[in-house]
Short mmCIF file of C-alpha atoms and ligand atoms in Angstrom, two decimals:
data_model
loop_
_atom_site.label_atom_id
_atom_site.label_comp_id
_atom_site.label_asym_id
_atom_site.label_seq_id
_atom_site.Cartn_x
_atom_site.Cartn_y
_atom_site.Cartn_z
CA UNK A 248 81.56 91.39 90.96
CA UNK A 249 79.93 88.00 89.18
CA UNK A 250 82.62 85.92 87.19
CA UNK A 251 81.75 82.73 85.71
CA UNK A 252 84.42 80.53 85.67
CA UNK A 253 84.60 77.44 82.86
CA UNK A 254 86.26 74.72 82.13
CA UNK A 255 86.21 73.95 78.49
CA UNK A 256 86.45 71.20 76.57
CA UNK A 257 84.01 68.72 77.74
CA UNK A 258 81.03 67.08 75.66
CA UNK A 259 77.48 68.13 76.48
CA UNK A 260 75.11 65.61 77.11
CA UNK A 261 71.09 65.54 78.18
CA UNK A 262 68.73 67.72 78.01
CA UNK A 263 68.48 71.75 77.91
CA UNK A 264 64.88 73.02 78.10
CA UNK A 265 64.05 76.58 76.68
CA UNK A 266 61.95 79.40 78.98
CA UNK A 267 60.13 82.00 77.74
CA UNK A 268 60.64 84.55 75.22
CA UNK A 269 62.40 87.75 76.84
CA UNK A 270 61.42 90.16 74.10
CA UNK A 271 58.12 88.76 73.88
CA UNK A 272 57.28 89.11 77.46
CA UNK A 273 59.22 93.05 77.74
CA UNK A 274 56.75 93.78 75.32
CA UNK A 275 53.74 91.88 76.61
CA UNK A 276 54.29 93.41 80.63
CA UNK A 277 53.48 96.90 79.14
CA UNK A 278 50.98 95.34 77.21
CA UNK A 279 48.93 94.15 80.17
CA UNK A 280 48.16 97.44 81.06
CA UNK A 281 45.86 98.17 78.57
CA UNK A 282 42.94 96.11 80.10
CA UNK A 283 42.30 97.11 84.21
CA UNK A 284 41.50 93.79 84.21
CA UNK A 285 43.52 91.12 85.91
CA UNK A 286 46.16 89.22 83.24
CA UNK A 287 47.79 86.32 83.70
CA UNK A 288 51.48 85.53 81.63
CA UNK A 289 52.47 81.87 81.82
CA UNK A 290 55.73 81.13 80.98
CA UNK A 291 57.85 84.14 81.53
CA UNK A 292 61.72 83.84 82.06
CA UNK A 293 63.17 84.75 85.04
CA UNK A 294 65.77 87.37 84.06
CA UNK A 295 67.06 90.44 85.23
CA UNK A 296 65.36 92.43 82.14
CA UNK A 297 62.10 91.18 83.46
CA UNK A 298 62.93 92.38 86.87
CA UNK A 299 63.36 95.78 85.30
CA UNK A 300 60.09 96.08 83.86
CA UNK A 301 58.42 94.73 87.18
CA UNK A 302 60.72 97.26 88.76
CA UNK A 303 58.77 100.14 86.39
CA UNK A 304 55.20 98.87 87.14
CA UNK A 305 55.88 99.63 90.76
CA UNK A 306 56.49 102.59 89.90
CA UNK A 307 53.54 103.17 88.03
CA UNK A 308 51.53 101.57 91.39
CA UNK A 309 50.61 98.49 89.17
CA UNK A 310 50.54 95.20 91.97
CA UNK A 311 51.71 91.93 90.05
CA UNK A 312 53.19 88.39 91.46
CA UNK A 313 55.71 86.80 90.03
CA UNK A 314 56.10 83.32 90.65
CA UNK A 315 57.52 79.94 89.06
CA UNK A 316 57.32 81.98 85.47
CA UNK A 317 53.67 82.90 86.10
CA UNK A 318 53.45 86.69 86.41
CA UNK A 319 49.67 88.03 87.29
CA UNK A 320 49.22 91.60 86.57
CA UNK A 321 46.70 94.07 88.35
CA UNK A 322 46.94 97.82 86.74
CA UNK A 323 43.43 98.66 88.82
CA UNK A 324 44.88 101.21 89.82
CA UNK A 325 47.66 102.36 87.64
CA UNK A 326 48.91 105.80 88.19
CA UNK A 327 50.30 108.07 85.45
CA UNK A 328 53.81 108.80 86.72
CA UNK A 329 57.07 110.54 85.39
CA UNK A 330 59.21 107.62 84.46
CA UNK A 331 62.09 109.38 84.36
CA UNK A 332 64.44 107.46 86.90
CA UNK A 333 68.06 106.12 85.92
CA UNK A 334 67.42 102.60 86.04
CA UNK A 335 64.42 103.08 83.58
CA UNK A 336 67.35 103.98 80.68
CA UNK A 337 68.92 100.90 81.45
CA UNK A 338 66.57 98.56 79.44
CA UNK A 339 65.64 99.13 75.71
CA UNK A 340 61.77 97.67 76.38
CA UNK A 341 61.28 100.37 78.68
CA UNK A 342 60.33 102.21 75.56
CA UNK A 343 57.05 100.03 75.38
CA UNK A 344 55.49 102.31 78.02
CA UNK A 345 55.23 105.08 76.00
CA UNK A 346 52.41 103.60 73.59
CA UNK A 347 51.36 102.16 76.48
CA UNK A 348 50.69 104.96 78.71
CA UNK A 349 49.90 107.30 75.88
CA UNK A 350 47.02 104.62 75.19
CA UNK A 351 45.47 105.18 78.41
CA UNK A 352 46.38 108.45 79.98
CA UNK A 353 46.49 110.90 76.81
CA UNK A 354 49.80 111.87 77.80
CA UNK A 355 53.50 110.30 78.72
CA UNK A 356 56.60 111.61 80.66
CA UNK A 357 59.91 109.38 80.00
CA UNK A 358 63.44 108.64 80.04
CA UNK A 359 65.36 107.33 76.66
CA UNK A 360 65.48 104.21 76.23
CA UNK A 361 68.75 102.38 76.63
CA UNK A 362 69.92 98.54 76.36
CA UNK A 363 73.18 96.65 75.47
CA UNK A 364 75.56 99.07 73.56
CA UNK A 365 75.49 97.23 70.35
CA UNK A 366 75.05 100.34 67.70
CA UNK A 367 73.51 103.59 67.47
CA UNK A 368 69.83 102.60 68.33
CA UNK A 369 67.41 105.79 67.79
CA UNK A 370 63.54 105.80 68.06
CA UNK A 371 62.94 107.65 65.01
CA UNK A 372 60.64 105.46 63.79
CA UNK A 373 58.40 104.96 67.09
CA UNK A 374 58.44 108.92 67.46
CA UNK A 375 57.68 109.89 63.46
CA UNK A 376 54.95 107.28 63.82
CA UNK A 377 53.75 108.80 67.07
CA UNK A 378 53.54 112.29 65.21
CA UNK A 379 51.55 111.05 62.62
CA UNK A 380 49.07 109.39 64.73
CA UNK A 381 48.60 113.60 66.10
CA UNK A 382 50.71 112.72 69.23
CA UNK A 383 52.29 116.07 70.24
CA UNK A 384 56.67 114.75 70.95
CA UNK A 385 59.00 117.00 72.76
CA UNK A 386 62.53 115.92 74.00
CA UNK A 387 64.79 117.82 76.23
CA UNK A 388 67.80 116.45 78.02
CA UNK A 389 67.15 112.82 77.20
CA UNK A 390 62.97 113.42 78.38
CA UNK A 391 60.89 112.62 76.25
CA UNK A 392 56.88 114.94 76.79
CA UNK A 393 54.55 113.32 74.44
CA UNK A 394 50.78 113.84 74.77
CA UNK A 395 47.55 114.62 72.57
CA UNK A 396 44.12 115.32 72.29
CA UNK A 397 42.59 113.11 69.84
CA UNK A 398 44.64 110.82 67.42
CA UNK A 399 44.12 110.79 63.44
CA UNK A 400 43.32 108.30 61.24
CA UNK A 401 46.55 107.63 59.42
CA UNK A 402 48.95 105.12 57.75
CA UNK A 403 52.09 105.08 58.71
CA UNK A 404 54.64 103.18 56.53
CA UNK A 405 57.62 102.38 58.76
CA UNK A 406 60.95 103.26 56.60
CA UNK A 407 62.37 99.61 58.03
CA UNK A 408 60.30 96.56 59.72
CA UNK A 409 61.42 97.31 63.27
CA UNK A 410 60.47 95.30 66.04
CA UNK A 411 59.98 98.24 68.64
CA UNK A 412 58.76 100.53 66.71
CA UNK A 413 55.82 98.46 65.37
CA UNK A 414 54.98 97.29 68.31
CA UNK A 415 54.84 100.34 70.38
CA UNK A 416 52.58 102.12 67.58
CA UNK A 417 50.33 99.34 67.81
CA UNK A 418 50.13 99.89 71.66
CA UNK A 419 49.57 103.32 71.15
CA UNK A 420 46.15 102.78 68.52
CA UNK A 421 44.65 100.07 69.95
CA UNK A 422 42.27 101.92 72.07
CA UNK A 423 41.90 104.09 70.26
CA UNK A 424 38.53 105.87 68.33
CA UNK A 425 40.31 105.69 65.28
CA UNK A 426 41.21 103.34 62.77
CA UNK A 427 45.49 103.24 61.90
CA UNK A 428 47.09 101.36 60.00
CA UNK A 429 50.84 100.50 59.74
CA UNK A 430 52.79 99.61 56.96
CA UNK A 431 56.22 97.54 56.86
CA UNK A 432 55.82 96.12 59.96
CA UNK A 433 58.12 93.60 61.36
CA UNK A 434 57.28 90.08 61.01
CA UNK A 435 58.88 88.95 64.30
CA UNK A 436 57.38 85.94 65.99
CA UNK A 437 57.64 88.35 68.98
CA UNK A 438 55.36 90.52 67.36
CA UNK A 439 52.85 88.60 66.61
CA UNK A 440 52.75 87.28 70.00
CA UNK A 441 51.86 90.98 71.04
CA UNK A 442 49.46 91.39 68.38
CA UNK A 443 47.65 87.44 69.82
CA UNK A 444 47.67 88.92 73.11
CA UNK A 445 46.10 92.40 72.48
CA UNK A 446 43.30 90.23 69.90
CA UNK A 447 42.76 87.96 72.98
CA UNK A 448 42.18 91.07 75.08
CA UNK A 449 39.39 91.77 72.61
CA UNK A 450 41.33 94.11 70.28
CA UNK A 451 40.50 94.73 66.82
CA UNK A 452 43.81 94.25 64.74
CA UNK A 453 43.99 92.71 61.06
CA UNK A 454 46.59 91.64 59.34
CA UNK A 455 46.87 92.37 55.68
CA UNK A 456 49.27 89.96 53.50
CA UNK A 457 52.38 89.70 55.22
CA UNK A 458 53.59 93.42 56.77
CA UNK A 459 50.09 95.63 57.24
CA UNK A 460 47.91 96.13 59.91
CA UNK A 461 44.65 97.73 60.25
CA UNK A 462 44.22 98.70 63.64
CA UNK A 463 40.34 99.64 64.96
CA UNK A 464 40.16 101.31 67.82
CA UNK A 465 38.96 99.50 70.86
CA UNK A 466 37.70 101.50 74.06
CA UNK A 467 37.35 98.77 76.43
CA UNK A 468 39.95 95.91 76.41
CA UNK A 469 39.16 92.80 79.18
CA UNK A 470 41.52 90.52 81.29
CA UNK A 471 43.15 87.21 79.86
CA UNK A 472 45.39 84.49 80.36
CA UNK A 473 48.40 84.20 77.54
CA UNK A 474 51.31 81.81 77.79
CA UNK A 475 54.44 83.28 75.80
CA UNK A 476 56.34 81.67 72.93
CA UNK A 477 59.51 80.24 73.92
CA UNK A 478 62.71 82.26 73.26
CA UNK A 479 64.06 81.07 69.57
CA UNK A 480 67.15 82.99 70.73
CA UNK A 481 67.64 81.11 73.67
CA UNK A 482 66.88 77.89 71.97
CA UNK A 483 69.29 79.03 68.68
CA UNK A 484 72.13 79.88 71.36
CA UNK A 485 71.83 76.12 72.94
CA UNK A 486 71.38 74.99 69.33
CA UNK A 487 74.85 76.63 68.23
CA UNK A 488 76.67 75.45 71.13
CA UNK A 489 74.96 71.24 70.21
CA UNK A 490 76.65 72.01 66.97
CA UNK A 491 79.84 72.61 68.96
CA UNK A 492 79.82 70.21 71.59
CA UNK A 493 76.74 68.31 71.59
CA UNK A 494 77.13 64.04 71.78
CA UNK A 495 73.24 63.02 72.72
CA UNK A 496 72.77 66.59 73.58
CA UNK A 497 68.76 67.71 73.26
CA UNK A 498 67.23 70.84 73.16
CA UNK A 499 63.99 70.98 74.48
CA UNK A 500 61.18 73.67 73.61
CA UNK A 501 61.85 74.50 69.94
CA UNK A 502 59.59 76.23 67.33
CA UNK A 503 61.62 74.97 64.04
CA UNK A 504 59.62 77.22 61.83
CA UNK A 505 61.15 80.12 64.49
CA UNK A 506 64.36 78.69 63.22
CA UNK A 507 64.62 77.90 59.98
CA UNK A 508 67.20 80.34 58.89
CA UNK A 509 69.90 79.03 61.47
CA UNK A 510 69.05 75.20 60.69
CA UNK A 511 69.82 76.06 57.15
CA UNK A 512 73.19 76.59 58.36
CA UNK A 513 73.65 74.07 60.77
CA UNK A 514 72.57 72.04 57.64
CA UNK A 515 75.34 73.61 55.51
CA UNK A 516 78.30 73.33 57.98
CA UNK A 517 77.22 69.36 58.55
CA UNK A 518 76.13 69.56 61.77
CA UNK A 519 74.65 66.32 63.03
CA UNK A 520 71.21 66.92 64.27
CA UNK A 521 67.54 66.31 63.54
CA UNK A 522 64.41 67.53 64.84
CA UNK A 523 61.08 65.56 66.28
CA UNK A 524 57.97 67.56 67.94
CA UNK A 525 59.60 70.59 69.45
CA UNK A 526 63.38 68.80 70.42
CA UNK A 527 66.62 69.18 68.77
CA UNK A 528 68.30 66.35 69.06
CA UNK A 529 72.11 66.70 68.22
CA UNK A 530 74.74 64.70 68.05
CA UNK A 531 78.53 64.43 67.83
CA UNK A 532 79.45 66.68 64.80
CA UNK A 533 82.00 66.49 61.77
CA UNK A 534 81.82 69.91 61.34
CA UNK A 535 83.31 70.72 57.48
CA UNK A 536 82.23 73.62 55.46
CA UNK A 537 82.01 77.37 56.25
CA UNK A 538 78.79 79.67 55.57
CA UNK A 539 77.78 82.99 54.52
CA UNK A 540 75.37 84.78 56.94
CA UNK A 541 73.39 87.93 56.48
CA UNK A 542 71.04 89.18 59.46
CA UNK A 543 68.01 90.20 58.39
CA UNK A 544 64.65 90.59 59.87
CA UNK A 545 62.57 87.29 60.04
CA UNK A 546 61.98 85.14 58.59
CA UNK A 547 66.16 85.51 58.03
CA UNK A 548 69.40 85.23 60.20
CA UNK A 549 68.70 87.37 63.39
CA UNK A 550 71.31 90.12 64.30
CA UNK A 551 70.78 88.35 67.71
CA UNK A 552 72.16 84.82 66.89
CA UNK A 553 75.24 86.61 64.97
CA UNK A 554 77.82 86.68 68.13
CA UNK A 555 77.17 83.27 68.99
CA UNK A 556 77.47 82.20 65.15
CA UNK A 557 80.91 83.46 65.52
CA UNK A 558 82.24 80.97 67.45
CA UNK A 559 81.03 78.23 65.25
CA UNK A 560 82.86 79.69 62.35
CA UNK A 561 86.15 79.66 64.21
CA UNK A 562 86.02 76.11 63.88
CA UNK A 563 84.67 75.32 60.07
CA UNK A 564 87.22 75.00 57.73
CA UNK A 565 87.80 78.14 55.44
CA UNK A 566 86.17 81.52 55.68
CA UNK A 567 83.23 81.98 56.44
CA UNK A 568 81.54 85.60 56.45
CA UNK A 569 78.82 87.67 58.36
CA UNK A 570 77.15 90.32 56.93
CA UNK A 571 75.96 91.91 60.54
CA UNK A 572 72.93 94.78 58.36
CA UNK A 573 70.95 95.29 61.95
CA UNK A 574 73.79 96.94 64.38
CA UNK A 575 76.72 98.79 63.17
CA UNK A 576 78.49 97.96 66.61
CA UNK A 577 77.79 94.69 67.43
CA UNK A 578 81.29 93.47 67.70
CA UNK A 579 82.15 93.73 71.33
CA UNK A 580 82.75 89.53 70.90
CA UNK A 581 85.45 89.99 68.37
CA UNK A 582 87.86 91.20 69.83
CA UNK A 583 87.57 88.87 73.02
CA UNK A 584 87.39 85.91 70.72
CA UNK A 585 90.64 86.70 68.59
CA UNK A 586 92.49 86.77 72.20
CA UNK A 587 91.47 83.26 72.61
CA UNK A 588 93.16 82.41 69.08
CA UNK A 589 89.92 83.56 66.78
CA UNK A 590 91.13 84.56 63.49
CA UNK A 591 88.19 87.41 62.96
CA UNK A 592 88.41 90.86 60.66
CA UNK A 593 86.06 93.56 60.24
CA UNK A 594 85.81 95.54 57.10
CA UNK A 595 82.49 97.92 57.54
CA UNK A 596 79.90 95.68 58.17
CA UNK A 597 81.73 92.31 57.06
CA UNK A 598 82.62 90.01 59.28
CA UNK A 599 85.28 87.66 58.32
CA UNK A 600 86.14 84.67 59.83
CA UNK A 601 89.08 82.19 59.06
CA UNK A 602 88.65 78.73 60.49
CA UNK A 603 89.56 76.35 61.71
CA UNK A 604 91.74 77.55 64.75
CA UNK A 605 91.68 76.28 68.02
CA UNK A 606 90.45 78.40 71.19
CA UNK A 607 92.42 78.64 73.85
CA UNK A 608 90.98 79.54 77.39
CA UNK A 609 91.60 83.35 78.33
CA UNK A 610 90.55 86.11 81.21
CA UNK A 611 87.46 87.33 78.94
CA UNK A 612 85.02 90.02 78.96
CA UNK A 613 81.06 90.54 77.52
CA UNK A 614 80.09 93.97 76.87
CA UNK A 615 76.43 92.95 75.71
CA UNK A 616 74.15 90.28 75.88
CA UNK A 617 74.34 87.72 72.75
CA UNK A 618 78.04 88.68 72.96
CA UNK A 619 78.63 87.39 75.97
CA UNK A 620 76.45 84.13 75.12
CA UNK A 621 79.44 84.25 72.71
CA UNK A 622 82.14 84.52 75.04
CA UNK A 623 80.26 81.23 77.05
CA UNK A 624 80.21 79.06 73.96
CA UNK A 625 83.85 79.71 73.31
CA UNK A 626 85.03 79.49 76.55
CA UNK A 627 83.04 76.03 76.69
CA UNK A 628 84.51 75.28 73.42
CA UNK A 629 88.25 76.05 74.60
CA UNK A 630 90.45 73.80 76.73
CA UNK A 631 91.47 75.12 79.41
CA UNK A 632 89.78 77.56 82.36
CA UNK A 633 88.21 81.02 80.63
CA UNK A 634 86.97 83.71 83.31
CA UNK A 635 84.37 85.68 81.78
CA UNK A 636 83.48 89.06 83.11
CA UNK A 637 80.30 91.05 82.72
CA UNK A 638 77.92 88.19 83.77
CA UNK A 639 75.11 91.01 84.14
CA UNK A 640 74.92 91.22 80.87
CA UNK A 641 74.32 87.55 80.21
CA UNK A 642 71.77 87.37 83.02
CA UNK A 643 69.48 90.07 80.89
CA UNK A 644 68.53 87.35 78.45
CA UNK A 645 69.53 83.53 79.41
CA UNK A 646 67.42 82.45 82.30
CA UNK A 647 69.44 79.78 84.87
CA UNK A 648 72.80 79.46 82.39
CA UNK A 649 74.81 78.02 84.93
CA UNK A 650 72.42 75.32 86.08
CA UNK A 651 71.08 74.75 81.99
CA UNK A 652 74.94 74.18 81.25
CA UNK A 653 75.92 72.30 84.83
CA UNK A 654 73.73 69.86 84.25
CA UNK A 655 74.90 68.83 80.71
CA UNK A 656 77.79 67.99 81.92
CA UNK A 657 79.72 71.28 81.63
CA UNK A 658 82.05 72.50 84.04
CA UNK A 659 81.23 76.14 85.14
CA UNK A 660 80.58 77.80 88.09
CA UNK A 661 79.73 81.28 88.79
CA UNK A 662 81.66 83.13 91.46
CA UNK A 663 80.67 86.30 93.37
CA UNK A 664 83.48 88.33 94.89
N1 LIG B 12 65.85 101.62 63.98
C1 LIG B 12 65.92 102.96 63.66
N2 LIG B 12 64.96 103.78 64.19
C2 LIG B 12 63.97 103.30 65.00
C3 LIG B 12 63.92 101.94 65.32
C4 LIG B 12 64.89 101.11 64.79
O1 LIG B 12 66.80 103.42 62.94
O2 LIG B 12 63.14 104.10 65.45
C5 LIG B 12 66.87 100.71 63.41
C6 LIG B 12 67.77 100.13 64.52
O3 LIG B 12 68.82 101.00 64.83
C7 LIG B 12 68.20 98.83 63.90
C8 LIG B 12 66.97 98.38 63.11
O4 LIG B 12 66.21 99.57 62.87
O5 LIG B 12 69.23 99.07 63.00
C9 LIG B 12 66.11 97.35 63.80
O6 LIG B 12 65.75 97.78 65.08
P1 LIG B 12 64.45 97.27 65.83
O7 LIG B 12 63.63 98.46 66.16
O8 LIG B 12 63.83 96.16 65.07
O9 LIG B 12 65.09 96.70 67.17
P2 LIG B 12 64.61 96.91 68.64
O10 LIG B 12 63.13 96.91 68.70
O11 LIG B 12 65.33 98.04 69.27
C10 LIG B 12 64.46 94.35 69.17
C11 LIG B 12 65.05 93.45 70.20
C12 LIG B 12 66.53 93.23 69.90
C13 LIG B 12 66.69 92.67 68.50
C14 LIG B 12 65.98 93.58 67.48
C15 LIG B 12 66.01 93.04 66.07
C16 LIG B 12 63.73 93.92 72.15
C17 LIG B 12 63.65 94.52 73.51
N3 LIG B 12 64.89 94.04 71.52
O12 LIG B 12 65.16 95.58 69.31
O13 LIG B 12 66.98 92.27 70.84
O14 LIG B 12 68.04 92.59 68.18
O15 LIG B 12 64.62 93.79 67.88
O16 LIG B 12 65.41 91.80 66.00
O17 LIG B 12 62.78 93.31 71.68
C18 LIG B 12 68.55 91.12 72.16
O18 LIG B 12 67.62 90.44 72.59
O19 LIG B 12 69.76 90.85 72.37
C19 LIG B 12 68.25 92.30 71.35
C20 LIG B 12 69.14 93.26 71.10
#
């Protein structure tokens, strides 16, 4: 079992550079496979969820290389498989084959989707949407049978902007003979990279105002090369941490306008930073007033920057509150960071956090992604030598921690026993 082991305390200095997006490029792999042409990803991260996906296009007989975060795709000769295997449940992206297969083969045998445990996380959406494009759904013991003849021409007005669900619809019409639009769609940067790539392939997708698309049906889709955003998640993570810790600490690879919603908070709390071309450059804080978060979808706070936010609050002065209105269990990080001295409560879906306390090191354990991100800052953040469990989790989403964080000047290591 992995354990990273930390050291905390120290000052960060240099420079941490941010990879790719991962939820751009889960969605983008499935993506690919609308076009039998080749297609060429540049600057996807090197993370286990990745590995999952690459694990599913074998499956599926799609060839692909995968090297220094280039990742060529070949679906010649793509097969139409039952994707019903255990390890397919594991990710929640695996979900993106649906549209995608439906798209090309009329018809679709899968698993559930699963992913980090962070709230009840149905597919209502993707499915209702589905059935109103004329796509026959069945589900029996976690299997999803969806296929169909000939889809409508519809609208579909999603009931709440979700990532996923827009995303896989749109993979679903694009080839389509039809013309579909979608309604309250989520305005994720992610999103849009999807909707760039599939327009690069030679799709037909318009955006009207801020949250519709028109999608017109395009038979043929062709090859193309497409680098992917870098991951604002990543970069807010670092970003949170430079708040913490940072003295001539930069962070390299930034969208700002990605952003903007955590740097107004940053601003708040005093953090001493500022921001040139696409680096963050931040240093030694005086860290004095607390904030009030809600996560929202983009352009506000993101559910997925709430666990690390945490941490910072533990050391503002006063209370300082979360509203977490994505995931009703996202809390896995609470508890963890109270053991290390955190003074956190949860009413419903209030957070509540009373600074400042100090963080002492402790034997700690992530249950999900961000939260362990969590876990890392804190433990980095604590004196004394935190042992953090569950390091698969953290390896879903944060390509090359250990080195990123080594060569600031932290002191972790990660041990496999
Ligand atoms: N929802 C439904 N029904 C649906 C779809 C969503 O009720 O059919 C609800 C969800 O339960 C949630 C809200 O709508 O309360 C938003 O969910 P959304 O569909 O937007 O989330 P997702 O597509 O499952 C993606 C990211 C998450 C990120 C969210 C929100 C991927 C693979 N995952 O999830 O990323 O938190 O969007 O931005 O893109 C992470 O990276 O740590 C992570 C969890």
């Amino acid at each position: 079992m992995k354990k990273i082991i930390i050291n905390g305390g120290k000052r960060l200095s240099g420079k941490i550079k941010i990879d790719g997006s991962k939820n751009a490029a889960l969605a983008l792999i499935p993506a690919s496979l609308l076009t039998k042409d080749v297609v060429t990803l540049e600057n996807v991260p090197d993370i286990s969820d990745i590995h999952e996906m690459l694990d599913i296009l074998n499956i599926l007989n799609v060839s692909y290389e995968f090297i220094d975060n280039k990742l060529t795709i070949d679906s010649s000769r793509i097969i139409n498989t039952p994707l019903i295997k255990k390890n397919i449940e594991k990710i929640r992206a695996s979900y993106y084959f649906m549209g995608a297969l439906l798209s090309l083969f009329q018809n679709v045998q899968i698993i559930a989707p699963g992913g980090c445990k962070i709230g009840n996380r149905p597919i209502n959406y993707h499915l209702n949407g589905f059935r109103k494009m004329g796509i026959n759904v069945n589900e029996m013991d976690n299997v999803f049978n969806m296929s169909y003849v000939i889809l409508n021409n519809t609208t579909i007005k999603l009931p709440f902007p979700s990532v996923g669900a827009t995303i896989n619809l749109v993979l679903a019409a694009v080839k389509s003979d039809n013309i579909i639009i979608i309604d309250n769609i989520s305005c994720e940067p992610e999103v849009n990279q999807v909707i760039d790539f599939l327009k690069s392939c030679g799709a037909r997708i318009k955006k009207i105002g801020h949250n519709t698309l028109i999608i017109i049906g395009t038979a043929k889709l062709k090859g193309t090369t497409f680098k992917v955003m870098n991951d604002r998640i990543e970069a807010g993570t670092y970003c949170i941490l430079a708040a913490l810790l940072g003295d001539n600490l930069l962070i390299e690879g930034i969208n700002k306008d990605h952003l903007n919603s955590l740097f107004t908070i940053l601003d708040k709390v005093n953090a001493d930073y500022f921001i040139k071309d696409n680096i963050a450059y931040f240093n030694k804080s005086n860290l004095n007033n607390p904030f009030e978060i809600e996560t929202s979808p983009f352009p506000l706070f993101p559910t997925d920057l709430q666990q690390p936010i945490c941490v910072l609050g533990s050391f503002l002065p006063g209370q300082s509150i979360i509203y977490e209105n994505i995931y009703e269990d996202r809390i896995a990080h609470i508890k963890e960071l109270n053991k290390m001295g955190a003074d956190i409560k949860i009413f419903q879906n209030k957070i509540i956090i009373n600074g400042r306390t100090p963080l002492f090191s402790n034997k700690l354990k992530a249950k999900d992604l961000r939260g362990g991100a969590a876990l890392i800052i804190a433990a980095l953040s604590a004196k004394g030598t935190s042992l953090i469990e569950g390091v698969n989790y953290i390896e879903r989403g944060y390509p090359n921690i250990i080195q990123k964080l080594s060569n600031v000047g932290a002191d972790i290591k990660m041990e496999d026993s």
